[in-house]
XYZ file of N, CA and C in Angstrom:
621
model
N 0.827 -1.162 0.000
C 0.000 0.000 0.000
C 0.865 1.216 0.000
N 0.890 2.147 0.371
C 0.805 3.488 0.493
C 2.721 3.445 0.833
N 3.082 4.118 0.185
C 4.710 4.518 0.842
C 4.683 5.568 1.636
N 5.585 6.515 1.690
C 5.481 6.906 3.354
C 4.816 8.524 2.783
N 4.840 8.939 4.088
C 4.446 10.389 4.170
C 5.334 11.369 4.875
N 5.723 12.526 4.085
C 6.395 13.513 5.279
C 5.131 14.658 4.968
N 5.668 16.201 5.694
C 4.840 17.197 5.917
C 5.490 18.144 5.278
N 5.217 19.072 4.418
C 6.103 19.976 3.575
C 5.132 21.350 3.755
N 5.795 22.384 3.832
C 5.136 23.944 3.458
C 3.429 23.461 3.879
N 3.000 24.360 3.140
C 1.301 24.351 3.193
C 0.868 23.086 3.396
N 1.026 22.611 1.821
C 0.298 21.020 1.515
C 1.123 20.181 1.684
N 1.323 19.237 3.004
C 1.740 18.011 3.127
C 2.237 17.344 1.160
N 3.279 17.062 1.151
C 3.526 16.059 0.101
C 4.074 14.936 0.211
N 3.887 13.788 0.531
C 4.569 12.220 1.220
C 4.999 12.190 -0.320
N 6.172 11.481 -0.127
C 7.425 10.766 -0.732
C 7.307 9.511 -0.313
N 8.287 8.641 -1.173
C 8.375 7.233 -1.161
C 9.282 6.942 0.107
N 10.001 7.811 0.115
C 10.883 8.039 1.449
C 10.653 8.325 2.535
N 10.090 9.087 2.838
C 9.648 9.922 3.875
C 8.145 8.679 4.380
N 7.127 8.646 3.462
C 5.661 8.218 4.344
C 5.979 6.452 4.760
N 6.407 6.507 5.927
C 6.482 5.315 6.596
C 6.393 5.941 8.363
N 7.483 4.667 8.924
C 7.167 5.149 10.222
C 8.515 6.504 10.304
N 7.687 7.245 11.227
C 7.709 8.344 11.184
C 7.470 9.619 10.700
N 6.595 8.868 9.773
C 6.048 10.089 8.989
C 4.899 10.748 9.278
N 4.187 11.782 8.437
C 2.891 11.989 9.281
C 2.161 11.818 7.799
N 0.821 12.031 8.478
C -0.442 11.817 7.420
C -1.294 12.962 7.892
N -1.859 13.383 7.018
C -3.473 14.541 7.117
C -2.944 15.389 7.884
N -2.007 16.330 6.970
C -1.733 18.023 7.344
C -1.028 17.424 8.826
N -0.357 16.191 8.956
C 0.637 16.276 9.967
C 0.164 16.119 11.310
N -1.290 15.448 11.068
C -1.899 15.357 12.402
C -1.679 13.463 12.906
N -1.834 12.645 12.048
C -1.100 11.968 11.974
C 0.406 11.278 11.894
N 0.986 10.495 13.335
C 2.630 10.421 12.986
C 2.294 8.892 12.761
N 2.487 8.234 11.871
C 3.135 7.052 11.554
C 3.890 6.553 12.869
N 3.937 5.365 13.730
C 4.816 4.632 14.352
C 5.111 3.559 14.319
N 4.672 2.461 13.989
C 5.102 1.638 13.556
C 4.172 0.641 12.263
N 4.252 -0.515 11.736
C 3.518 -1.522 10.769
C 2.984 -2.425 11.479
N 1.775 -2.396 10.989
C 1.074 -3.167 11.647
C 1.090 -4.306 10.700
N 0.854 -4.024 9.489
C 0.386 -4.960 8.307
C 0.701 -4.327 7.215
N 1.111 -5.159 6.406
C 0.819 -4.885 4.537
C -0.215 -5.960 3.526
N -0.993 -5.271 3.189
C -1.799 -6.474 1.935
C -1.345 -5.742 0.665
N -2.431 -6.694 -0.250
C -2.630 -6.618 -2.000
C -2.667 -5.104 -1.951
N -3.718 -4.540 -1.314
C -4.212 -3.179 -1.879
C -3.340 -2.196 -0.966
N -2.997 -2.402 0.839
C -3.140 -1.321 1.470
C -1.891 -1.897 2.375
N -1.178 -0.220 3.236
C -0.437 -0.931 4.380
C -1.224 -0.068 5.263
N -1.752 -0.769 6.696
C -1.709 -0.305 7.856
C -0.485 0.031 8.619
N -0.687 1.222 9.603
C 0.643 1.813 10.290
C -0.269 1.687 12.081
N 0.080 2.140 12.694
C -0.328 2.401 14.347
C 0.232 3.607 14.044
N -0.351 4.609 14.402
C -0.118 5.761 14.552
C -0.429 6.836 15.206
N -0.024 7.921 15.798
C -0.156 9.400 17.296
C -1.251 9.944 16.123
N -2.350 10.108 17.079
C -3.090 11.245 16.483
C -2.923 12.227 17.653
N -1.820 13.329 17.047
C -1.315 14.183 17.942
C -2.500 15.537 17.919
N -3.384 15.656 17.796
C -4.445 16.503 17.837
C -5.299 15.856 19.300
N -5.568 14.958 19.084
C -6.226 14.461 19.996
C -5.553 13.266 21.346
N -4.084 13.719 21.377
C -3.246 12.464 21.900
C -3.876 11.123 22.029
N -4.283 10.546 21.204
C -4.714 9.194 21.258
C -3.274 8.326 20.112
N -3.932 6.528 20.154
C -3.320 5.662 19.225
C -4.432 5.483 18.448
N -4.515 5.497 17.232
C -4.971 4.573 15.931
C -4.148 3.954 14.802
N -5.322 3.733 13.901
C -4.484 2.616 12.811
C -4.853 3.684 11.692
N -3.827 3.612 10.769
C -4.065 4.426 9.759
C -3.866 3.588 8.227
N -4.695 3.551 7.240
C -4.918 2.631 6.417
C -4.350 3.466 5.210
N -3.573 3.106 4.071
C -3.209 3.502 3.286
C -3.039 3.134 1.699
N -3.563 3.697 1.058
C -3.854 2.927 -0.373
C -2.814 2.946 -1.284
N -1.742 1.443 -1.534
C -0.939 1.666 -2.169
C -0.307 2.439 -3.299
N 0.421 3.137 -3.519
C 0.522 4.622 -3.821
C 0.204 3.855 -5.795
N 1.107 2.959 -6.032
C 0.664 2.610 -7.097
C -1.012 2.107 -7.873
N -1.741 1.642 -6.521
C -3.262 1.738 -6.884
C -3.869 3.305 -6.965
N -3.434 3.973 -6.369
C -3.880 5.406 -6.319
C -4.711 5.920 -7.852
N -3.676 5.804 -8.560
C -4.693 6.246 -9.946
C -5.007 5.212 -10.756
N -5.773 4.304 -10.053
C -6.806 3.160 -10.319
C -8.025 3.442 -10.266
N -9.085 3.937 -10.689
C -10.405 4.843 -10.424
C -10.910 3.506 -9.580
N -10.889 2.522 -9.859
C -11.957 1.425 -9.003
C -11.038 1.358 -7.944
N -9.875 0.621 -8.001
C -9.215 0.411 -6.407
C -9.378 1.923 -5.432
N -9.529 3.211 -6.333
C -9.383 3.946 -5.013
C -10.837 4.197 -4.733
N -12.157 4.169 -5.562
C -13.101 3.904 -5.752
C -13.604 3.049 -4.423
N -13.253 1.655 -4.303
C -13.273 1.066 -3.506
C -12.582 0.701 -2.013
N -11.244 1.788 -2.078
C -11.177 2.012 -1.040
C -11.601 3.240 0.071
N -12.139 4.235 -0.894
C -12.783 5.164 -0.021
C -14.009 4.609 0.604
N -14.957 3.381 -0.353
C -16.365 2.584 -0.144
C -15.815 2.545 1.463
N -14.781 2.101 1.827
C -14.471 1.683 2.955
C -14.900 2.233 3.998
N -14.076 3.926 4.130
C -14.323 4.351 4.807
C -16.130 5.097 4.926
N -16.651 5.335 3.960
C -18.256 5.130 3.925
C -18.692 4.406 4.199
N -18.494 3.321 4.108
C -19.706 1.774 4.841
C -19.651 2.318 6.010
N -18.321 2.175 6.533
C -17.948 1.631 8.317
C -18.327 3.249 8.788
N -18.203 4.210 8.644
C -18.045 5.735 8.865
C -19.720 5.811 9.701
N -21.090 5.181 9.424
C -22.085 4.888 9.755
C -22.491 3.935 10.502
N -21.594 3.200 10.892
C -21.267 2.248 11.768
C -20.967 2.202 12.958
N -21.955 2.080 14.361
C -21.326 2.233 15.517
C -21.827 1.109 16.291
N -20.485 0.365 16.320
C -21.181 -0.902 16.942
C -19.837 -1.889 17.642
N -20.252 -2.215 18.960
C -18.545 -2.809 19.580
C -18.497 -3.539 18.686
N -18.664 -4.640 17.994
C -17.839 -5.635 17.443
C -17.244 -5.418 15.408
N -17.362 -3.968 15.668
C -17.148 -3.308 14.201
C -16.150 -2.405 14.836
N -14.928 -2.164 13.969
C -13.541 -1.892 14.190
C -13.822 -0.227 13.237
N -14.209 0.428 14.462
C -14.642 1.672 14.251
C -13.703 2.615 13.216
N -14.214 3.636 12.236
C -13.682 4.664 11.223
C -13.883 6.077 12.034
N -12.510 6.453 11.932
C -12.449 7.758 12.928
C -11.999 8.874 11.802
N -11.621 9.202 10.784
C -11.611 9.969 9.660
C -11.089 9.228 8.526
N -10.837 10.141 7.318
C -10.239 9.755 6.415
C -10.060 11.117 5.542
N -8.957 10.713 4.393
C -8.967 11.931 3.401
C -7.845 11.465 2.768
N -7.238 12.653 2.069
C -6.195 11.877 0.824
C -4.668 13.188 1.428
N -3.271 12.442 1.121
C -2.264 13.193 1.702
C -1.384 12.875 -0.241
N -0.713 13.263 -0.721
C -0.059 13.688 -1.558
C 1.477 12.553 -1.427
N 1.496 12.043 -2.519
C 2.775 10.880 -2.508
C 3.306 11.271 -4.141
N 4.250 12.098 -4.143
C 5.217 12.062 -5.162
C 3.899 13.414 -6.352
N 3.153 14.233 -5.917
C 2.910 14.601 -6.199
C 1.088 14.112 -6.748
N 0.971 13.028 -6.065
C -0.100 12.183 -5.968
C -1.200 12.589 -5.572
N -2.766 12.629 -4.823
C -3.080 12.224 -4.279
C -3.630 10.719 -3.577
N -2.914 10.147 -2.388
C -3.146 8.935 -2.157
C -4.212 9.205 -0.766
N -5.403 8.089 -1.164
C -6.297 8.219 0.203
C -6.046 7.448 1.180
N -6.648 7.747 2.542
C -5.870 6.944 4.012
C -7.260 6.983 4.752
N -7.198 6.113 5.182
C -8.312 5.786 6.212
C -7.707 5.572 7.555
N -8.596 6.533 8.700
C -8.048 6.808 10.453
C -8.911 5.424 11.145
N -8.245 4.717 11.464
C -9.345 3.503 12.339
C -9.047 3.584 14.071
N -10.012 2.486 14.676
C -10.107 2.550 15.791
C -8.530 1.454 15.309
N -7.331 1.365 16.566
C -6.593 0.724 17.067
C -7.175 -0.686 18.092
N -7.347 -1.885 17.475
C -7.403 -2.441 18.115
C -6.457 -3.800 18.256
N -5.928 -3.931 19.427
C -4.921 -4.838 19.656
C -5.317 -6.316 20.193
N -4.884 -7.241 19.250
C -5.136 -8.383 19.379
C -4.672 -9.459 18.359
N -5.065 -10.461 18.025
C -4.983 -11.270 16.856
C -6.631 -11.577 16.239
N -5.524 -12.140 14.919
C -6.913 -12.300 13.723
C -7.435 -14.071 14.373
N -8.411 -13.964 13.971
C -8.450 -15.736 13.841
C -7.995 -16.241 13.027
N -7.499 -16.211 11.988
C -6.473 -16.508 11.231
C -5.402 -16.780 11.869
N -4.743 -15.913 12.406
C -3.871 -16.609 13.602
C -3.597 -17.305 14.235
N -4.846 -17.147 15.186
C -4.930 -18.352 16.486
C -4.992 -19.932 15.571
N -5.740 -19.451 14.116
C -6.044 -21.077 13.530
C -4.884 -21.375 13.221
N -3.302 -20.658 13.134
C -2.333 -21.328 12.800
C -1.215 -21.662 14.025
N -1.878 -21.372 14.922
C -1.106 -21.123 16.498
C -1.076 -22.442 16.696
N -0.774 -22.254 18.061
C -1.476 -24.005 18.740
C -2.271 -23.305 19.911
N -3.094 -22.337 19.764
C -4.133 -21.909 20.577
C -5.385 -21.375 19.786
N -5.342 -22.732 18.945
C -6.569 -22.450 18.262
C -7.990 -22.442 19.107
N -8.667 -21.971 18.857
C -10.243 -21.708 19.815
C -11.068 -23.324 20.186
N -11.417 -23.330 21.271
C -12.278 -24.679 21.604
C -13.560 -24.366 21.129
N -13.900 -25.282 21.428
C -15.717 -25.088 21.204
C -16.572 -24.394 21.888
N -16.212 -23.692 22.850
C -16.840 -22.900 23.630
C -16.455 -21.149 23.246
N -15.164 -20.492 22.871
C -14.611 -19.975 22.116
C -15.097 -19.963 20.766
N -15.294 -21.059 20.116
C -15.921 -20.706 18.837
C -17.095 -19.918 18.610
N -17.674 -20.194 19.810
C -19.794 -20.105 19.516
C -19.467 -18.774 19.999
N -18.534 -17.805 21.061
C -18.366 -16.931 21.144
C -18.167 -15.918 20.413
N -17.085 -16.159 19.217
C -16.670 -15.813 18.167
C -17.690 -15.346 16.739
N -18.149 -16.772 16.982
C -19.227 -16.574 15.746
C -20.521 -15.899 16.065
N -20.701 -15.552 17.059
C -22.121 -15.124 17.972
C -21.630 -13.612 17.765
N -20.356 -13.128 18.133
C -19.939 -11.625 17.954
C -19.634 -11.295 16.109
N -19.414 -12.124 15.210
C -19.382 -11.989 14.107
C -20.907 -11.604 13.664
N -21.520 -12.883 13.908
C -23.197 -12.672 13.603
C -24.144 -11.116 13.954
N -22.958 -10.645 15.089
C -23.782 -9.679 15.435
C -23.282 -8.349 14.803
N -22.236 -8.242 14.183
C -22.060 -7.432 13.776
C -22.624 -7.482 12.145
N -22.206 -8.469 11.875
C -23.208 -8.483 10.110
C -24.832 -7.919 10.392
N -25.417 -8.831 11.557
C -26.890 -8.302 11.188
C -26.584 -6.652 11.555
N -25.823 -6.282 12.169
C -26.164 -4.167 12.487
C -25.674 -3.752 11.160
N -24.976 -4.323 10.246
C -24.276 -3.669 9.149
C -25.608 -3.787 8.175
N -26.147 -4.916 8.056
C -27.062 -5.506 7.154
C -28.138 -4.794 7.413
N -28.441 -4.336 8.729
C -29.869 -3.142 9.311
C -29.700 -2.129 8.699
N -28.377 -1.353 8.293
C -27.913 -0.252 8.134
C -27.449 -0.067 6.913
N -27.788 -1.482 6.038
C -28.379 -1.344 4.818
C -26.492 -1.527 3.952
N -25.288 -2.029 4.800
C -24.700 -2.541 4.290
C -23.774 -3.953 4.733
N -22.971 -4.925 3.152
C -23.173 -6.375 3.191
C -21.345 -6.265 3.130
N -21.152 -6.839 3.964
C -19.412 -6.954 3.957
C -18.889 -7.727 3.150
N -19.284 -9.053 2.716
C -18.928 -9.533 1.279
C -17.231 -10.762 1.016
N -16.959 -10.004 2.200
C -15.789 -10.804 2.501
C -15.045 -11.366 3.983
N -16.309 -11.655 4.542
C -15.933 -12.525 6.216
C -14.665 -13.647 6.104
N -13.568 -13.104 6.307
C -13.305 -14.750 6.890
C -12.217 -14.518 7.844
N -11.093 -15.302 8.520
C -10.568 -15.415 9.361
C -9.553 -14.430 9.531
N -9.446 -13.573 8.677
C -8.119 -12.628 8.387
C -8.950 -11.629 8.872
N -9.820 -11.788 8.595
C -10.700 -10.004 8.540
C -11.753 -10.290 10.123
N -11.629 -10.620 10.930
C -11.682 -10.698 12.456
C -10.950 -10.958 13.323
N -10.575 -10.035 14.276
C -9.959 -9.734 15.568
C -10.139 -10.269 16.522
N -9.727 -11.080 17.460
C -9.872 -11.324 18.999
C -9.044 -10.022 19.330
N -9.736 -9.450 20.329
C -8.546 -8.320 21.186
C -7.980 -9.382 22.802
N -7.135 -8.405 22.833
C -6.120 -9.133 24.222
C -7.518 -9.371 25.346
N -8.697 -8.455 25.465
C -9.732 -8.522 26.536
C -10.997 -9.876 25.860
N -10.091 -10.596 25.119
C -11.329 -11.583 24.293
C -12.193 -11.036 23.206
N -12.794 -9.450 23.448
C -13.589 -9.200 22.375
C -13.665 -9.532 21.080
N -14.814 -9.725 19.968
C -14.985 -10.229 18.628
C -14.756 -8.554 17.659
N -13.910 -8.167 16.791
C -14.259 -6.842 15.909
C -13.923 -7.572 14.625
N -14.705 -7.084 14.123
C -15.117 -7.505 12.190
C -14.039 -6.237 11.592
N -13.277 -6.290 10.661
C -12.696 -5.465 10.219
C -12.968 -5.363 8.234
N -12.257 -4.822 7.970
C -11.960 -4.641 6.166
C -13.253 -4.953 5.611
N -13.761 -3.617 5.397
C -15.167 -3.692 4.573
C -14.907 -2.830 3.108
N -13.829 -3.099 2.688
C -13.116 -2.801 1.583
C -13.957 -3.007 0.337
N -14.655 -4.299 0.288
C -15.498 -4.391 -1.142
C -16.706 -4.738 -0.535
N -17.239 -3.889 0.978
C -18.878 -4.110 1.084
C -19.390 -3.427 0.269
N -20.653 -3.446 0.229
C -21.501 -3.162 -0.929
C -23.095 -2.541 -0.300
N -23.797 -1.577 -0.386
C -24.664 -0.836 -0.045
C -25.616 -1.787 -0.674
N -27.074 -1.956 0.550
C -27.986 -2.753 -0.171
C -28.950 -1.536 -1.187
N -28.509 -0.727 -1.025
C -29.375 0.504 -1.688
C -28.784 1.372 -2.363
N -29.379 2.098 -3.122
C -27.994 3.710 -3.263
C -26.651 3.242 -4.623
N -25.985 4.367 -4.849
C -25.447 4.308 -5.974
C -24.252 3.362 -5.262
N -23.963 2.657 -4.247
C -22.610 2.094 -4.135
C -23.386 0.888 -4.126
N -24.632 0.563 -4.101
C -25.306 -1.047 -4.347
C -24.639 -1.621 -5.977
N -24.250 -0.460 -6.890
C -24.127 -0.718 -8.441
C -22.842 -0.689 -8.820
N -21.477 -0.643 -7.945
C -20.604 -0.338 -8.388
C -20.393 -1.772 -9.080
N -20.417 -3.027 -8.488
C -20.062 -4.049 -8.790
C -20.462 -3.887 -10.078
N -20.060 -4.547 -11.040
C -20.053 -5.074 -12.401
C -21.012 -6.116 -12.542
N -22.006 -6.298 -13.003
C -23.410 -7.942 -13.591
C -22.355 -9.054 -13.161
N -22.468 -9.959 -12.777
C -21.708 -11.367 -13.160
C -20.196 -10.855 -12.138
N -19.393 -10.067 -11.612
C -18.163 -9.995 -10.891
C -18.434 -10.559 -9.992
N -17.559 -11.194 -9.604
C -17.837 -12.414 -7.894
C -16.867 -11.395 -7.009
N -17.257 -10.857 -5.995
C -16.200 -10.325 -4.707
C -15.987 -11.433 -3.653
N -15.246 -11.199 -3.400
C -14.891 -11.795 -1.986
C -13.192 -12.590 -2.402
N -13.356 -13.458 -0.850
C -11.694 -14.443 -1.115
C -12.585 -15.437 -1.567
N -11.892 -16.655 -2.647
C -12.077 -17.551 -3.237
C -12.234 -18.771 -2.279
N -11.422 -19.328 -1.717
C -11.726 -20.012 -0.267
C -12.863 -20.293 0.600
N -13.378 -18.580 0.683
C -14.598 -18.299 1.766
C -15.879 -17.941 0.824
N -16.227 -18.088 -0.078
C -17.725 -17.805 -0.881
C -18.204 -18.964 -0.443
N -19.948 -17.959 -0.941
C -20.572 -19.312 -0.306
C -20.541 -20.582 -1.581
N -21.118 -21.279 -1.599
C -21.007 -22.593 -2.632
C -21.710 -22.422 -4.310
N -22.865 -21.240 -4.095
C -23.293 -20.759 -4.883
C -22.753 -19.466 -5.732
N -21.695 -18.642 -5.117
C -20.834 -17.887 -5.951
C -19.311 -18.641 -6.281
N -19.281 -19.779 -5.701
C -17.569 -20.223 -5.758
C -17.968 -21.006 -7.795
């Protein structure tokens, strides 16, 4: 995703150099501190939101997807689904906007920080979840799809990567990257016939 960011004159301009850790994001209110993650599309950072002395996660759209009209298309969807979203087991959107990479604009999404592992994880640990743990898990998943699904949007891509255990046990649903509005002009972005999701996790009728 996203290479780094520094803060220049007026308008912030991130460089390939500069936007990592230590850099800042959004007019410098954001400092980069460390990686949390890198995927296909995006890198997450942990980062000072020195306006408000707090920690969050700051999401960043690889500088080379940037002038992709659909990838950035779909990563702003992001911060719109979740932005309407207030619900514990949904991995809360605290701003977003676009900071400048090589003369770019690249967009970044501000998230809630939450510390823990994916289930993805634990399934490769040797502290994978019992059966009592599971129904927990899936009971806090369930509950966050039906508030998204009330609120009129479909996440599209559940699976073990994209949910959190935090260190206090809690369930948070994360990356609503290619949800999809059951209504409204973001119900149509998809293409007739395009399958979303991971290949692995569809149900039996889109695989």
């Amino acid at each position: 995703m996203a290479p780094e960011s520094g803060a220049g004159g007026g308008v912030p301009d991130s460089s390939a150099e500069s936007w990592g850790v230590g850099g800042v994001v959004g007019d410098g209110r954001y400092r980069l501190t460390h990686r949390l993650g890198r995927g296909g599309m995006a890198e997450v950072f942990a980062a000072e939101d020195v306006r408000l002395g707090r920690t969050v996660a700051v999401k960043l759209l690889r500088a080379d997807l940037a002038e992709d009209p659909v990838s950035k298309a779909r990563f702003t969807r992001e911060a719109q689904s979740v932005a309407g979203l207030n619900h514990h087991a949904i991995v809360a959107v605290y701003d977003s906007g676009e900071d400048l990479v090589a003369g770019r604009p690249v967009p970044y999404i501000v998230m809630e920080l939450v510390e823990g592992r994916t289930i993805r994880d634990l399934l490769l640990s040797a502290e994978a979840p019992g059966p009592e743990q599971a129904l927990i898990i899936v009971s806090g998943v369930l509950e966050a799809l039906a508030y998204s699904h009330q609120h009129g949007i479909v996440h599209r891509d559940i699976k073990p990567a994209n949910v959190i255990i935090t260190h206090g046990g809690a369930v948070k649903v994360m990356d609503f990257g290619i949800a999809r509005a059951l209504h409204g002009a973001q119900s149509t972005m998809t293409q007739t016939g395009m399958v979303m999701g991971t290949p692995q996790y569809l149900s039996p009728e889109q695989a």
